[in-house]
Amino acid sequence: MTHRDDEPAFMDDEGPSNDLPAFISTTNARELYGLREGETVAEAITRHQDEGAAVRRLTPDEMAELRRDMAESSAWARAELARRRKEHK
């Protein structure tokens, strides 16, 4: 089975999986789609997809964390590039 971005993928211990479960249990639906009391699985999937399509602004704390992560990543990349250049001399 090949995966396309518009097809559902299920998460397992190794990450996204194309192996779909034989059935969607109530527990799976709650975990995957936030199934609410009185809601069908199809309704939960539709709601989940609609909510996922919405874009929201990052909070100031999320923005600060993102900046820290980016700074750490940039520092690591510069150090790694310098190390590799030094190895090849």
PDB file of C-alpha atoms in Angstrom:
ATOM      1  CA  MET A   1       0.000   0.000   0.000  1.00  0.00           C
ATOM      2  CA  THR A   2       1.491   3.339  -0.971  1.00  0.00           C
ATOM      3  CA  HIS A   3       0.740   6.421   1.084  1.00  0.00           C
ATOM      4  CA  ARG A   4      -0.514   9.678  -0.377  1.00  0.00           C
ATOM      5  CA  ASP A   5      -0.768  12.862   1.685  1.00  0.00           C
ATOM      6  CA  ASP A   6      -4.542  12.929   1.269  1.00  0.00           C
ATOM      7  CA  GLU A   7      -4.917   9.408   2.702  1.00  0.00           C
ATOM      8  CA  PRO A   8      -5.234   8.735   6.423  1.00  0.00           C
ATOM      9  CA  ALA A   9      -2.271   7.348   8.284  1.00  0.00           C
ATOM     10  CA  PHE A  10      -2.379   5.753  11.693  1.00  0.00           C
ATOM     11  CA  MET A  11       0.291   6.267  14.313  1.00  0.00           C
ATOM     12  CA  ASP A  12       1.863   3.255  15.931  1.00  0.00           C
ATOM     13  CA  ASP A  13       5.010   2.832  18.039  1.00  0.00           C
ATOM     14  CA  GLU A  14       7.198   3.330  14.953  1.00  0.00           C
ATOM     15  CA  GLY A  15       5.359   6.417  13.644  1.00  0.00           C
ATOM     16  CA  PRO A  16       2.870   6.801  10.781  1.00  0.00           C
ATOM     17  CA  SER A  17       1.612   3.483   9.496  1.00  0.00           C
ATOM     18  CA  ASN A  18      -0.252   2.567   6.342  1.00  0.00           C
ATOM     19  CA  ASP A  19      -1.492  -0.614   8.029  1.00  0.00           C
ATOM     20  CA  LEU A  20      -4.995   0.348   9.015  1.00  0.00           C
ATOM     21  CA  PRO A  21      -6.564  -1.378  12.013  1.00  0.00           C
ATOM     22  CA  ALA A  22      -9.228  -3.950  11.198  1.00  0.00           C
ATOM     23  CA  PHE A  23     -11.788  -1.778  12.980  1.00  0.00           C
ATOM     24  CA  ILE A  24     -11.875   1.547  14.757  1.00  0.00           C
ATOM     25  CA  SER A  25     -12.704   0.958  18.392  1.00  0.00           C
ATOM     26  CA  THR A  26     -14.189   3.604  20.638  1.00  0.00           C
ATOM     27  CA  THR A  27     -10.812   3.891  22.350  1.00  0.00           C
ATOM     28  CA  ASN A  28      -9.025   4.389  19.018  1.00  0.00           C
ATOM     29  CA  ALA A  29     -11.583   6.976  17.931  1.00  0.00           C
ATOM     30  CA  ARG A  30     -11.203   8.880  21.207  1.00  0.00           C
ATOM     31  CA  GLU A  31      -7.419   8.872  20.921  1.00  0.00           C
ATOM     32  CA  LEU A  32      -7.247   9.629  17.201  1.00  0.00           C
ATOM     33  CA  TYR A  33     -10.153  12.002  16.696  1.00  0.00           C
ATOM     34  CA  GLY A  34     -11.231  13.211  20.134  1.00  0.00           C
ATOM     35  CA  LEU A  35     -14.542  11.346  19.840  1.00  0.00           C
ATOM     36  CA  ARG A  36     -17.130  13.111  21.978  1.00  0.00           C
ATOM     37  CA  GLU A  37     -20.165  11.690  23.770  1.00  0.00           C
ATOM     38  CA  GLY A  38     -23.037  11.175  21.318  1.00  0.00           C
ATOM     39  CA  GLU A  39     -20.832  11.744  18.250  1.00  0.00           C
ATOM     40  CA  THR A  40     -20.343   9.145  15.528  1.00  0.00           C
ATOM     41  CA  VAL A  41     -16.853   8.219  14.370  1.00  0.00           C
ATOM     42  CA  ALA A  42     -17.582   9.801  10.968  1.00  0.00           C
ATOM     43  CA  GLU A  43     -18.638  13.049  12.678  1.00  0.00           C
ATOM     44  CA  ALA A  44     -15.527  12.997  14.866  1.00  0.00           C
ATOM     45  CA  ILE A  45     -13.281  12.469  11.834  1.00  0.00           C
ATOM     46  CA  THR A  46     -14.932  15.354   9.963  1.00  0.00           C
ATOM     47  CA  ARG A  47     -14.681  17.657  12.992  1.00  0.00           C
ATOM     48  CA  HIS A  48     -11.071  16.639  13.590  1.00  0.00           C
ATOM     49  CA  GLN A  49     -10.159  17.383   9.960  1.00  0.00           C
ATOM     50  CA  ASP A  50     -11.941  20.747  10.073  1.00  0.00           C
ATOM     51  CA  GLU A  51     -10.179  21.713  13.294  1.00  0.00           C
ATOM     52  CA  GLY A  52      -6.835  20.597  11.895  1.00  0.00           C
ATOM     53  CA  ALA A  53      -7.276  22.850   8.877  1.00  0.00           C
ATOM     54  CA  ALA A  54      -7.604  25.930  11.058  1.00  0.00           C
ATOM     55  CA  VAL A  55      -4.453  27.964  11.556  1.00  0.00           C
ATOM     56  CA  ARG A  56      -3.877  29.796  14.787  1.00  0.00           C
ATOM     57  CA  ARG A  57      -1.224  32.227  15.904  1.00  0.00           C
ATOM     58  CA  LEU A  58       1.486  30.956  18.204  1.00  0.00           C
ATOM     59  CA  THR A  59       1.332  32.119  21.786  1.00  0.00           C
ATOM     60  CA  PRO A  60       4.240  34.250  23.064  1.00  0.00           C
ATOM     61  CA  ASP A  61       5.566  31.215  24.984  1.00  0.00           C
ATOM     62  CA  GLU A  62       5.354  29.005  21.883  1.00  0.00           C
ATOM     63  CA  MET A  63       7.114  31.685  19.835  1.00  0.00           C
ATOM     64  CA  ALA A  64       9.899  31.973  22.427  1.00  0.00           C
ATOM     65  CA  GLU A  65      10.314  28.188  22.494  1.00  0.00           C
ATOM     66  CA  LEU A  66      10.428  28.079  18.699  1.00  0.00           C
ATOM     67  CA  ARG A  67      13.108  30.789  18.644  1.00  0.00           C
ATOM     68  CA  ARG A  68      15.171  28.870  21.232  1.00  0.00           C
ATOM     69  CA  ASP A  69      14.860  25.667  19.209  1.00  0.00           C
ATOM     70  CA  MET A  70      15.859  27.462  16.014  1.00  0.00           C
ATOM     71  CA  ALA A  71      18.868  29.083  17.718  1.00  0.00           C
ATOM     72  CA  GLU A  72      20.005  25.711  19.102  1.00  0.00           C
ATOM     73  CA  SER A  73      19.552  24.070  15.704  1.00  0.00           C
ATOM     74  CA  SER A  74      21.501  26.828  13.965  1.00  0.00           C
ATOM     75  CA  ALA A  75      24.330  26.589  16.496  1.00  0.00           C
ATOM     76  CA  TRP A  76      24.484  22.819  16.065  1.00  0.00           C
ATOM     77  CA  ALA A  77      24.483  23.129  12.258  1.00  0.00           C
ATOM     78  CA  ARG A  78      27.312  25.695  12.321  1.00  0.00           C
ATOM     79  CA  ALA A  79      29.374  23.513  14.678  1.00  0.00           C
ATOM     80  CA  GLU A  80      28.712  20.398  12.588  1.00  0.00           C
ATOM     81  CA  LEU A  81      29.689  22.193   9.377  1.00  0.00           C
ATOM     82  CA  ALA A  82      32.907  23.451  10.995  1.00  0.00           C
ATOM     83  CA  ARG A  83      33.702  19.942  12.256  1.00  0.00           C
ATOM     84  CA  ARG A  84      33.171  18.421   8.816  1.00  0.00           C
ATOM     85  CA  ARG A  85      35.284  21.086   7.133  1.00  0.00           C
ATOM     86  CA  LYS A  86      38.065  20.440   9.644  1.00  0.00           C
ATOM     87  CA  GLU A  87      37.901  16.669   8.985  1.00  0.00           C
ATOM     88  CA  HIS A  88      38.274  17.163   5.229  1.00  0.00           C
ATOM     89  CA  LYS A  89      41.414  19.312   5.440  1.00  0.00           C
TER      90      LYS A  89
END
